[in-house]
mmCIF file of C-alpha atoms and ligand atoms in Angstrom:
data_model
loop_
_atom_site.group_PDB
_atom_site.id
_atom_site.type_symbol
_atom_site.label_atom_id
_atom_site.label_comp_id
_atom_site.label_asym_id
_atom_site.label_seq_id
_atom_site.Cartn_x
_atom_site.Cartn_y
_atom_site.Cartn_z
ATOM 1 C CA UNK S 1 115.115 65.459 113.051
ATOM 2 C CA UNK S 2 113.891 68.196 110.757
ATOM 3 C CA UNK S 3 113.579 67.549 107.054
ATOM 4 C CA UNK S 4 113.917 71.259 106.421
ATOM 5 C CA UNK S 5 117.206 72.405 104.963
ATOM 6 C CA UNK S 6 119.466 74.272 107.326
ATOM 7 C CA UNK S 7 119.421 77.653 105.588
ATOM 8 C CA UNK S 8 117.949 79.254 108.712
ATOM 9 C CA UNK S 9 119.325 79.448 112.189
ATOM 10 C CA UNK S 10 115.939 78.908 113.802
ATOM 11 C CA UNK S 11 115.184 79.757 117.403
ATOM 12 C CA UNK S 12 113.854 76.890 119.432
ATOM 13 C CA UNK S 13 110.240 77.975 119.787
ATOM 14 C CA UNK S 14 107.092 77.215 117.826
ATOM 15 C CA UNK S 15 103.715 78.851 118.191
ATOM 16 C CA UNK S 16 100.229 77.437 118.171
ATOM 17 C CA UNK S 17 98.312 80.686 117.961
ATOM 18 C CA UNK S 18 98.521 84.457 118.120
ATOM 19 C CA UNK S 19 96.286 87.337 119.121
ATOM 20 C CA UNK S 20 97.177 90.946 118.347
ATOM 21 C CA UNK S 21 100.615 91.662 119.776
ATOM 22 C CA UNK S 22 100.928 88.262 121.458
ATOM 23 C CA UNK S 23 102.022 84.776 120.444
ATOM 24 C CA UNK S 24 101.348 81.572 122.385
ATOM 25 C CA UNK S 25 104.001 78.886 122.131
ATOM 26 C CA UNK S 26 103.371 75.163 121.786
ATOM 27 C CA UNK S 27 104.823 74.703 125.265
ATOM 28 C CA UNK S 28 102.299 77.046 126.825
ATOM 29 C CA UNK S 29 104.202 80.331 127.087
ATOM 30 C CA UNK S 30 102.905 83.769 126.143
ATOM 31 C CA UNK S 31 105.231 86.090 124.231
ATOM 32 C CA UNK S 32 104.955 89.751 123.331
ATOM 33 C CA UNK S 33 105.712 89.586 119.622
ATOM 34 C CA UNK S 34 107.607 92.677 118.482
ATOM 35 C CA UNK S 35 108.892 90.913 115.381
ATOM 36 C CA UNK S 36 105.484 90.357 113.764
ATOM 37 C CA UNK S 37 106.971 88.284 110.982
ATOM 38 C CA UNK S 38 109.502 91.081 110.342
ATOM 39 C CA UNK S 39 107.148 94.008 109.837
ATOM 40 C CA UNK S 40 104.650 91.826 107.995
ATOM 41 C CA UNK S 41 101.683 91.547 110.370
ATOM 42 C CA UNK S 42 100.736 95.229 110.275
ATOM 43 C CA UNK S 43 97.539 94.559 112.220
ATOM 44 C CA UNK S 44 98.879 91.900 114.566
ATOM 45 C CA UNK S 45 97.959 88.239 114.758
ATOM 46 C CA UNK S 46 94.478 86.879 114.051
ATOM 47 C CA UNK S 47 92.980 90.274 113.330
ATOM 48 C CA UNK S 48 89.179 89.800 113.317
ATOM 49 C CA UNK S 49 88.635 92.172 110.385
ATOM 50 C CA UNK S 50 91.184 90.339 108.237
ATOM 51 C CA UNK S 51 89.788 86.955 109.270
ATOM 52 C CA UNK S 52 86.305 88.005 108.168
ATOM 53 C CA UNK S 53 87.596 89.356 104.859
ATOM 54 C CA UNK S 54 89.623 86.250 103.960
ATOM 55 C CA UNK S 55 86.850 83.845 105.008
ATOM 56 C CA UNK S 56 84.279 85.689 102.948
ATOM 57 C CA UNK S 57 86.497 85.670 99.868
ATOM 58 C CA UNK S 58 87.564 82.035 100.422
ATOM 59 C CA UNK S 59 83.957 80.991 99.830
ATOM 60 C CA UNK S 60 83.835 82.867 96.511
ATOM 61 C CA UNK S 61 86.991 82.542 94.427
ATOM 62 C CA UNK S 62 90.625 82.049 95.466
ATOM 63 C CA UNK S 63 92.546 82.145 92.281
ATOM 64 C CA UNK S 64 92.086 83.008 88.641
ATOM 65 C CA UNK S 65 94.726 83.702 86.054
ATOM 66 C CA UNK S 66 95.859 87.183 85.162
ATOM 67 C CA UNK S 67 94.516 86.294 81.741
ATOM 68 C CA UNK S 68 91.236 87.599 83.193
ATOM 69 C CA UNK S 69 90.142 90.819 84.885
ATOM 70 C CA UNK S 70 90.459 90.567 88.677
ATOM 71 C CA UNK S 71 88.158 93.189 90.267
ATOM 72 C CA UNK S 72 89.730 92.858 93.735
ATOM 73 C CA UNK S 73 93.126 93.701 92.234
ATOM 74 C CA UNK S 74 91.683 96.574 90.185
ATOM 75 C CA UNK S 75 90.329 97.971 93.419
ATOM 76 C CA UNK S 76 93.569 97.578 95.385
ATOM 77 C CA UNK S 77 95.622 99.125 92.573
ATOM 78 C CA UNK S 78 93.206 102.056 92.293
ATOM 79 C CA UNK S 79 93.430 102.708 96.030
ATOM 80 C CA UNK S 80 97.247 102.508 96.037
ATOM 81 C CA UNK S 81 97.503 104.965 93.168
ATOM 82 C CA UNK S 82 94.895 107.374 94.544
ATOM 83 C CA UNK S 83 96.832 107.682 97.797
ATOM 84 C CA UNK S 84 100.352 107.864 96.389
ATOM 85 C CA UNK S 85 102.702 109.155 93.686
ATOM 86 C CA UNK S 86 101.968 106.102 91.538
ATOM 87 C CA UNK S 87 99.835 105.797 88.415
ATOM 88 C CA UNK S 88 100.172 102.046 87.878
ATOM 89 C CA UNK S 89 100.708 98.856 89.866
ATOM 90 C CA UNK S 90 101.958 95.330 89.150
ATOM 91 C CA UNK S 91 101.133 92.716 91.782
ATOM 92 C CA UNK S 92 103.560 90.034 92.926
ATOM 93 C CA UNK S 93 103.824 87.626 95.851
ATOM 94 C CA UNK S 94 106.891 88.767 97.732
ATOM 95 C CA UNK S 95 109.338 91.559 98.321
ATOM 96 C CA UNK S 96 112.073 90.270 96.101
ATOM 97 C CA UNK S 97 109.696 89.783 93.192
ATOM 98 C CA UNK S 98 108.752 93.424 93.593
ATOM 99 C CA UNK S 99 112.379 94.613 93.670
ATOM 100 C CA UNK S 100 113.223 92.462 90.645
ATOM 101 C CA UNK S 101 110.212 93.875 88.829
ATOM 102 C CA UNK S 102 111.536 97.339 89.707
ATOM 103 C CA UNK S 103 114.826 96.515 88.004
ATOM 104 C CA UNK S 104 113.006 95.129 84.988
ATOM 105 C CA UNK S 105 110.772 98.177 84.653
ATOM 106 C CA UNK S 106 113.726 100.583 84.928
ATOM 107 C CA UNK S 107 115.640 98.749 82.217
ATOM 108 C CA UNK S 108 112.644 98.279 79.992
ATOM 109 C CA UNK S 109 111.831 101.973 80.241
ATOM 110 C CA UNK S 110 115.192 102.992 78.806
ATOM 111 C CA UNK S 111 114.985 100.234 76.228
ATOM 112 C CA UNK S 112 111.588 101.560 75.149
ATOM 113 C CA UNK S 113 112.963 105.064 74.581
ATOM 114 C CA UNK S 114 115.834 103.756 72.481
ATOM 115 C CA UNK S 115 118.537 103.715 75.170
ATOM 116 C CA UNK S 116 119.087 100.002 75.803
ATOM 117 C CA UNK S 117 122.601 100.590 77.140
ATOM 118 C CA UNK S 118 121.229 102.582 80.024
ATOM 119 C CA UNK S 119 120.659 99.465 82.126
ATOM 120 C CA UNK S 120 122.886 99.606 85.210
ATOM 121 C CA UNK S 121 121.377 99.912 88.662
ATOM 122 C CA UNK S 122 123.267 101.778 91.355
ATOM 123 C CA UNK S 123 122.684 100.436 94.876
ATOM 124 C CA UNK S 124 124.012 100.881 98.386
ATOM 125 C CA UNK S 125 126.846 98.511 99.242
ATOM 126 C CA UNK S 126 125.580 95.828 101.649
ATOM 127 C CA UNK S 127 121.958 96.807 101.170
ATOM 128 C CA UNK S 128 119.110 94.313 101.099
ATOM 129 C CA UNK S 129 116.644 93.876 98.273
ATOM 130 C CA UNK S 130 115.849 90.179 98.628
ATOM 131 C CA UNK S 131 117.371 86.809 97.844
ATOM 132 C CA UNK S 132 116.991 85.968 94.164
ATOM 133 C CA UNK S 133 120.103 85.715 92.038
ATOM 134 C CA UNK S 134 119.683 89.263 90.715
ATOM 135 C CA UNK S 135 118.739 90.783 94.062
ATOM 136 C CA UNK S 136 121.724 89.352 95.937
ATOM 137 C CA UNK S 137 124.070 90.907 93.409
ATOM 138 C CA UNK S 138 122.104 94.158 93.752
ATOM 139 C CA UNK S 139 122.941 94.066 97.461
ATOM 140 C CA UNK S 140 126.672 93.904 96.795
ATOM 141 C CA UNK S 141 127.064 91.874 99.945
ATOM 142 C CA UNK S 142 129.857 89.312 100.006
ATOM 143 C CA UNK S 143 128.020 87.171 102.530
ATOM 144 C CA UNK S 144 124.863 86.914 100.437
ATOM 145 C CA UNK S 145 126.554 86.327 97.096
ATOM 146 C CA UNK S 146 129.342 83.958 98.140
ATOM 147 C CA UNK S 147 129.115 80.714 96.193
ATOM 148 C CA UNK S 148 126.322 81.926 93.953
ATOM 149 C CA UNK S 149 128.383 83.055 90.991
ATOM 150 C CA UNK S 150 128.775 83.794 88.219
ATOM 151 C CA UNK S 151 128.234 87.367 89.258
ATOM 152 C CA UNK S 152 125.206 88.983 87.684
ATOM 153 C CA UNK S 153 126.281 92.025 85.718
ATOM 154 C CA UNK S 154 124.549 95.374 85.780
ATOM 155 C CA UNK S 155 124.867 96.514 89.395
ATOM 156 C CA UNK S 156 127.133 99.192 90.813
ATOM 157 C CA UNK S 157 127.534 100.136 94.452
ATOM 158 C CA UNK S 158 128.268 103.145 96.598
ATOM 159 C CA UNK S 159 128.879 103.376 100.308
ATOM 160 C CA UNK S 160 125.927 104.558 102.419
ATOM 161 C CA UNK S 161 126.382 108.232 103.207
ATOM 162 C CA UNK S 162 129.325 108.701 100.842
ATOM 163 C CA UNK S 163 127.902 111.212 98.387
ATOM 164 C CA UNK S 164 131.152 111.614 96.507
ATOM 165 C CA UNK S 165 131.333 107.920 95.723
ATOM 166 C CA UNK S 166 127.655 107.962 94.739
ATOM 167 C CA UNK S 167 128.191 110.731 92.192
ATOM 168 C CA UNK S 168 131.322 109.089 90.864
ATOM 169 C CA UNK S 169 129.520 105.806 90.244
ATOM 170 C CA UNK S 170 126.877 107.346 87.979
ATOM 171 C CA UNK S 171 127.817 106.764 84.349
ATOM 172 C CA UNK S 172 126.068 107.187 81.015
ATOM 173 C CA UNK S 173 124.904 103.588 81.430
ATOM 174 C CA UNK S 174 123.175 104.114 84.769
ATOM 175 C CA UNK S 175 119.436 103.538 84.529
ATOM 176 C CA UNK S 176 118.412 103.949 88.138
ATOM 177 C CA UNK S 177 119.487 104.422 91.726
ATOM 178 C CA UNK S 178 117.791 101.988 94.122
ATOM 179 C CA UNK S 179 117.824 102.655 97.863
ATOM 180 C CA UNK S 180 115.749 101.890 100.934
ATOM 181 C CA UNK S 181 114.568 105.130 102.586
ATOM 182 C CA UNK S 182 115.120 103.250 105.848
ATOM 183 C CA UNK S 183 117.516 100.331 105.633
ATOM 184 C CA UNK S 184 115.811 97.510 107.524
ATOM 185 C CA UNK S 185 118.147 94.516 107.416
ATOM 186 C CA UNK S 186 121.022 97.014 107.210
ATOM 187 C CA UNK S 187 120.364 98.186 110.760
ATOM 188 C CA UNK S 188 117.437 100.661 110.669
ATOM 189 C CA UNK S 189 119.519 103.349 109.024
ATOM 190 C CA UNK S 190 117.388 106.295 107.961
ATOM 191 C CA UNK S 191 118.248 108.319 104.877
ATOM 192 C CA UNK S 192 117.681 111.928 105.985
ATOM 193 C CA UNK S 193 115.036 113.913 104.095
ATOM 194 C CA UNK S 194 117.599 116.323 102.664
ATOM 195 C CA UNK S 195 119.532 113.361 101.214
ATOM 196 C CA UNK S 196 116.437 111.963 99.523
ATOM 197 C CA UNK S 197 115.776 115.424 98.095
ATOM 198 C CA UNK S 198 119.340 115.684 96.783
ATOM 199 C CA UNK S 199 119.070 112.184 95.395
ATOM 200 C CA UNK S 200 115.945 113.172 93.480
ATOM 201 C CA UNK S 201 117.671 116.272 92.124
ATOM 202 C CA UNK S 202 120.674 114.210 91.097
ATOM 203 C CA UNK S 203 118.461 111.685 89.301
ATOM 204 C CA UNK S 204 116.662 114.490 87.469
ATOM 205 C CA UNK S 205 119.937 116.072 86.449
ATOM 206 C CA UNK S 206 121.371 112.779 85.185
ATOM 207 C CA UNK S 207 118.013 111.693 83.710
ATOM 208 C CA UNK S 208 117.930 108.453 85.667
ATOM 209 C CA UNK S 209 115.171 106.810 87.656
ATOM 210 C CA UNK S 210 114.785 106.752 91.420
ATOM 211 C CA UNK S 211 113.686 103.423 92.896
ATOM 212 C CA UNK S 212 112.771 103.552 96.582
ATOM 213 C CA UNK S 213 112.517 100.086 98.116
ATOM 214 C CA UNK S 214 109.685 100.371 100.651
ATOM 215 C CA UNK S 215 109.286 96.618 101.144
ATOM 216 C CA UNK S 216 110.058 96.942 104.850
ATOM 217 C CA UNK S 217 109.513 100.617 105.687
ATOM 218 C CA UNK S 218 106.311 101.131 103.676
ATOM 219 C CA UNK S 219 102.580 100.731 104.388
ATOM 220 C CA UNK S 220 102.480 102.832 107.534
ATOM 221 C CA UNK S 221 105.488 101.253 109.244
ATOM 222 C CA UNK S 222 107.424 104.546 109.338
ATOM 223 C CA UNK S 223 104.440 106.541 110.609
ATOM 224 C CA UNK S 224 103.585 107.772 107.125
ATOM 225 C CA UNK S 225 102.107 105.530 104.457
ATOM 226 C CA UNK S 226 105.485 105.622 102.736
ATOM 227 C CA UNK S 227 108.731 106.499 104.500
ATOM 228 C CA UNK S 228 109.773 108.822 101.662
ATOM 229 C CA UNK S 229 106.615 110.986 101.952
ATOM 230 C CA UNK S 230 108.060 113.113 104.717
ATOM 231 C CA UNK S 231 110.791 114.314 102.349
ATOM 232 C CA UNK S 232 108.203 115.358 99.720
ATOM 233 C CA UNK S 233 110.280 113.485 97.138
ATOM 234 C CA UNK S 234 108.514 111.771 94.259
ATOM 235 C CA UNK S 235 110.117 108.475 93.229
ATOM 236 C CA UNK S 236 109.621 106.801 89.859
ATOM 237 C CA UNK S 237 109.333 103.231 91.085
ATOM 238 C CA UNK S 238 108.493 101.789 94.507
ATOM 239 C CA UNK S 239 108.475 98.076 95.372
ATOM 240 C CA UNK S 240 106.348 97.172 98.407
ATOM 241 C CA UNK S 241 105.481 93.895 100.129
ATOM 242 C CA UNK S 242 105.762 92.977 103.815
ATOM 243 C CA UNK S 243 103.084 95.144 105.458
ATOM 244 C CA UNK S 244 100.518 95.248 102.657
ATOM 245 C CA UNK S 245 99.329 91.666 103.139
ATOM 246 C CA UNK S 246 99.120 91.726 106.929
ATOM 247 C CA UNK S 247 100.604 88.199 106.884
ATOM 248 C CA UNK S 248 99.309 87.066 103.511
ATOM 249 C CA UNK S 249 102.087 87.027 100.895
ATOM 250 C CA UNK S 250 101.657 90.057 98.639
ATOM 251 C CA UNK S 251 104.225 92.088 96.780
ATOM 252 C CA UNK S 252 103.630 94.980 94.429
ATOM 253 C CA UNK S 253 105.416 97.422 92.228
ATOM 254 C CA UNK S 254 104.157 100.990 92.135
ATOM 255 C CA UNK S 255 105.270 103.268 89.329
ATOM 256 C CA UNK S 256 104.620 106.447 87.405
ATOM 257 C CA UNK S 257 102.869 106.512 84.074
ATOM 258 C CA UNK S 258 106.131 107.453 82.371
ATOM 259 C CA UNK S 259 107.876 104.196 83.202
ATOM 260 C CA UNK S 260 104.744 102.020 83.146
ATOM 261 C CA UNK S 261 104.295 102.794 79.469
ATOM 262 C CA UNK S 262 107.197 100.450 78.748
ATOM 263 C CA UNK S 263 105.376 97.472 80.292
ATOM 264 C CA UNK S 264 103.375 96.280 77.317
ATOM 265 C CA UNK S 265 101.663 92.845 77.203
ATOM 266 C CA UNK S 266 104.155 90.034 77.564
ATOM 267 C CA UNK S 267 106.905 92.023 79.300
ATOM 268 C CA UNK S 268 106.169 90.710 82.799
ATOM 269 C CA UNK S 269 103.851 88.324 84.559
ATOM 270 C CA UNK S 270 103.155 86.154 87.563
ATOM 271 C CA UNK S 271 100.934 83.122 88.031
ATOM 272 C CA UNK S 272 99.919 83.890 91.594
ATOM 273 C CA UNK S 273 100.562 87.620 91.776
ATOM 274 C CA UNK S 274 97.378 89.583 92.374
ATOM 275 C CA UNK S 275 94.972 86.689 92.842
ATOM 276 C CA UNK S 276 91.530 87.424 94.322
ATOM 277 C CA UNK S 277 92.317 85.962 97.750
ATOM 278 C CA UNK S 278 95.509 88.008 98.156
ATOM 279 C CA UNK S 279 93.894 91.157 96.789
ATOM 280 C CA UNK S 280 90.965 90.857 99.172
ATOM 281 C CA UNK S 281 93.343 90.680 102.122
ATOM 282 C CA UNK S 282 95.346 93.639 100.767
ATOM 283 C CA UNK S 283 92.162 95.673 100.513
ATOM 284 C CA UNK S 284 91.184 94.729 104.053
ATOM 285 C CA UNK S 285 94.609 95.820 105.351
ATOM 286 C CA UNK S 286 94.186 99.167 103.569
ATOM 287 C CA UNK S 287 90.661 99.564 105.007
ATOM 288 C CA UNK S 288 92.341 99.714 108.396
ATOM 289 C CA UNK S 289 95.488 101.674 107.547
ATOM 290 C CA UNK S 290 93.577 104.288 105.539
ATOM 291 C CA UNK S 291 91.106 104.766 108.402
ATOM 292 C CA UNK S 292 91.088 108.319 109.690
ATOM 293 C CA UNK S 293 93.517 108.651 112.566
ATOM 294 C CA UNK S 294 95.260 105.288 112.039
ATOM 295 C CA UNK S 295 98.634 106.705 110.989
ATOM 296 C CA UNK S 296 98.282 109.493 113.523
ATOM 297 C CA UNK S 297 98.024 106.841 116.188
ATOM 298 C CA UNK S 298 101.095 105.035 114.792
ATOM 299 C CA UNK S 299 102.991 108.330 115.117
ATOM 300 C CA UNK S 300 101.712 108.876 118.640
ATOM 301 C CA UNK S 301 102.686 105.385 119.789
ATOM 302 C CA UNK S 302 106.034 105.778 118.049
ATOM 303 C CA UNK S 303 106.790 109.027 119.838
ATOM 304 C CA UNK S 304 105.926 107.474 123.172
ATOM 305 C CA UNK S 305 107.997 104.346 122.488
ATOM 306 C CA UNK S 306 111.022 106.337 121.287
ATOM 307 C CA UNK S 307 110.881 108.595 124.369
ATOM 308 C CA UNK S 308 110.793 105.582 126.667
ATOM 309 C CA UNK S 309 113.634 103.845 124.828
ATOM 310 C CA UNK S 310 115.776 106.993 124.892
ATOM 311 C CA UNK S 311 115.295 107.072 128.667
ATOM 312 C CA UNK S 312 116.517 103.463 128.809
ATOM 313 C CA UNK S 313 119.496 104.351 126.631
ATOM 314 C CA UNK S 314 120.335 107.300 128.902
ATOM 315 C CA UNK S 315 120.185 104.990 131.909
ATOM 316 C CA UNK S 316 122.482 102.454 130.196
ATOM 317 C CA UNK S 317 124.810 104.604 128.083
ATOM 318 C CA UNK S 318 127.529 101.958 127.985
ATOM 319 C CA UNK S 319 125.184 99.317 126.616
ATOM 320 C CA UNK S 320 122.955 101.104 124.117
ATOM 321 C CA UNK S 321 124.570 103.361 121.566
ATOM 322 C CA UNK S 322 121.574 104.701 119.692
ATOM 323 C CA UNK S 323 117.807 104.486 119.351
ATOM 324 C CA UNK S 324 116.982 104.942 115.689
ATOM 325 C CA UNK S 325 114.346 104.510 113.037
ATOM 326 C CA UNK S 326 110.943 106.004 112.402
ATOM 327 C CA UNK S 327 107.387 105.142 113.333
ATOM 328 C CA UNK S 328 107.267 101.562 114.554
ATOM 329 C CA UNK S 329 110.399 100.547 112.674
ATOM 330 C CA UNK S 330 112.722 100.882 115.610
ATOM 331 C CA UNK S 331 116.367 99.956 116.047
ATOM 332 C CA UNK S 332 118.273 99.720 119.303
ATOM 333 C CA UNK S 333 121.935 99.873 118.423
ATOM 334 C CA UNK S 334 124.269 98.234 120.906
ATOM 335 C CA UNK S 335 127.969 98.885 121.352
ATOM 336 C CA UNK S 336 128.659 95.161 121.169
ATOM 337 C CA UNK S 337 127.104 92.030 119.722
ATOM 338 C CA UNK S 338 123.387 92.152 120.426
ATOM 339 C CA UNK S 339 122.470 88.476 120.033
ATOM 340 C CA UNK S 340 122.790 87.540 123.690
ATOM 341 C CA UNK S 341 120.527 90.458 124.554
ATOM 342 C CA UNK S 342 117.901 89.265 122.070
ATOM 343 C CA UNK S 343 118.029 85.813 123.702
ATOM 344 C CA UNK S 344 117.559 87.350 127.146
ATOM 345 C CA UNK S 345 114.591 89.378 125.915
ATOM 346 C CA UNK S 346 113.143 86.151 124.577
ATOM 347 C CA UNK S 347 113.705 84.436 127.931
ATOM 348 C CA UNK S 348 111.663 87.284 129.398
ATOM 349 C CA UNK S 349 108.916 86.730 126.793
ATOM 350 C CA UNK S 350 109.674 89.615 124.458
ATOM 351 C CA UNK S 351 110.420 88.716 120.835
ATOM 352 C CA UNK S 352 112.674 91.019 118.812
ATOM 353 C CA UNK S 353 115.008 90.417 115.885
ATOM 354 C CA UNK S 354 118.514 91.396 114.884
ATOM 355 C CA UNK S 355 119.685 93.643 112.068
ATOM 356 C CA UNK S 356 123.181 94.618 110.938
ATOM 357 C CA UNK S 357 125.454 96.929 112.975
ATOM 358 C CA UNK S 358 124.587 95.367 116.370
ATOM 359 C CA UNK S 359 121.001 96.500 116.060
ATOM 360 C CA UNK S 360 117.963 94.949 117.692
ATOM 361 C CA UNK S 361 114.891 95.553 115.580
ATOM 362 C CA UNK S 362 111.648 96.273 117.387
ATOM 363 C CA UNK S 363 108.616 95.850 115.146
ATOM 364 C CA UNK S 364 105.278 95.930 116.957
ATOM 365 C CA UNK S 365 102.044 95.677 115.019
ATOM 366 C CA UNK S 366 100.894 99.106 113.846
ATOM 367 C CA UNK S 367 97.849 98.886 116.128
ATOM 368 C CA UNK S 368 99.974 98.195 119.220
ATOM 369 C CA UNK S 369 98.571 99.367 122.564
ATOM 370 C CA UNK S 370 100.364 101.664 124.970
ATOM 371 C CA UNK S 371 100.187 98.991 127.671
ATOM 372 C CA UNK S 372 102.042 96.594 125.367
ATOM 373 C CA UNK S 373 104.764 99.181 124.742
ATOM 374 C CA UNK S 374 105.024 99.640 128.509
ATOM 375 C CA UNK S 375 105.418 95.893 128.934
ATOM 376 C CA UNK S 376 108.183 95.796 126.312
ATOM 377 C CA UNK S 377 110.015 98.712 127.935
ATOM 378 C CA UNK S 378 109.748 97.011 131.320
ATOM 379 C CA UNK S 379 111.303 93.817 129.916
ATOM 380 C CA UNK S 380 114.056 95.734 128.098
ATOM 381 C CA UNK S 381 114.867 97.599 131.329
ATOM 382 C CA UNK S 382 114.955 94.373 133.308
ATOM 383 C CA UNK S 383 117.371 92.748 130.837
ATOM 384 C CA UNK S 384 119.542 95.902 130.767
ATOM 385 C CA UNK S 385 119.767 95.782 134.549
ATOM 386 C CA UNK S 386 120.745 92.102 134.605
ATOM 387 C CA UNK S 387 122.962 92.283 131.565
ATOM 388 C CA UNK S 388 126.620 91.572 131.863
HETATM 389 C C1 LIG N 1 112.302 91.820 103.127
HETATM 390 C C2 LIG N 1 112.830 92.735 102.091
HETATM 391 C C3 LIG N 1 112.930 92.347 100.753
HETATM 392 C C4 LIG N 1 112.639 90.946 100.283
HETATM 393 O O1 LIG N 1 111.349 90.540 100.575
HETATM 394 P P1 LIG N 1 110.980 88.971 100.459
HETATM 395 O O2 LIG N 1 109.492 88.965 100.622
HETATM 396 O O3 LIG N 1 111.715 88.289 101.562
HETATM 397 O O4 LIG N 1 111.408 88.503 99.138
HETATM 398 C C5 LIG N 1 113.346 93.292 99.831
HETATM 399 N N1 LIG N 1 113.665 94.539 100.197
HETATM 400 C C6 LIG N 1 113.604 94.943 101.490
HETATM 401 C C7 LIG N 1 113.942 96.334 101.834
HETATM 402 C C8 LIG N 1 113.201 94.045 102.478
HETATM 403 O O5 LIG N 1 113.170 94.431 103.749
#
């Protein structure tokens, strides 16, 4: 019997090792892993470059306090700001710490300019920003918040796609709007570029901040370094996590100089966030993702994968409703409950994971090979054919 609490509905497989896109189970089976820790292992399992980087650093220094200068973190922050909208970075250990830091920075910014009542955060109803007490109330999801009251004040919600309700919910106390450019847990729902542009305009007009949660869709996952880049929109605050550590827990908050000015000594901190071991891995992940042609190849593989999946959808129009997403953040939306299908894919040695709205999430590593995509498509086709 497991001594782990039952807060997960775990599937009945364990793995002893991984290599690239594949996982090997303890009972000797080989799986094509298109979950990759939910968009975490950007470079697949046991990536030799990452192994070298972490081993080298492990022999030097793992952890020092943020009371000291950490050169590896200085370097990672510099690289993240040079390549993006951001001027400053705060390092954390997870996605939810980054989204919480985003909320803190937004509120602290208005506090610092003498508007402490501008502190409410407007979010999409049933969105996902992580599992801390604040973040679950940011999500506005009944399922996530049930039993965890009292309700945390300071969050308002609008319905995805309902622009009227969004505008109505903005008050003089709104500090920021926080959305995911591509809703991951929510079912791979993409906010169109024109909507992001309008959202930016609206925020400018109302003098509020735009927080784009790129924890899942960032770091090359969408085909661009950030999913919002395509829209040419400049956010104020961007939490990231999943993909940046390639499997090592790293979270970070990226922000403009304007809002960062509010974060004076003592306003925020983390014991582990930004330690030399984590920062070394983050830098090694960026070495690969920033390589010339890397994101181009993600886009190329994405285009190929989408084309193949659309063919499958066209062959099974009563089963698959939509193929959606961007880059290698792919959702197959089913007409009915998708869980049995996920199980059948697993039986055929392809690992995928669910999202809301009957969606199966397909998340290969960003360096996936065409032959691996072909294998996945073959398995998906086989299950479609057998599916009743
Ligand atoms: C996964 C996720 C989070 C939370 O990340 P954790 O590391 O699990 O805390 C927050 N926001 C989005 C969009 C996510 O996908």
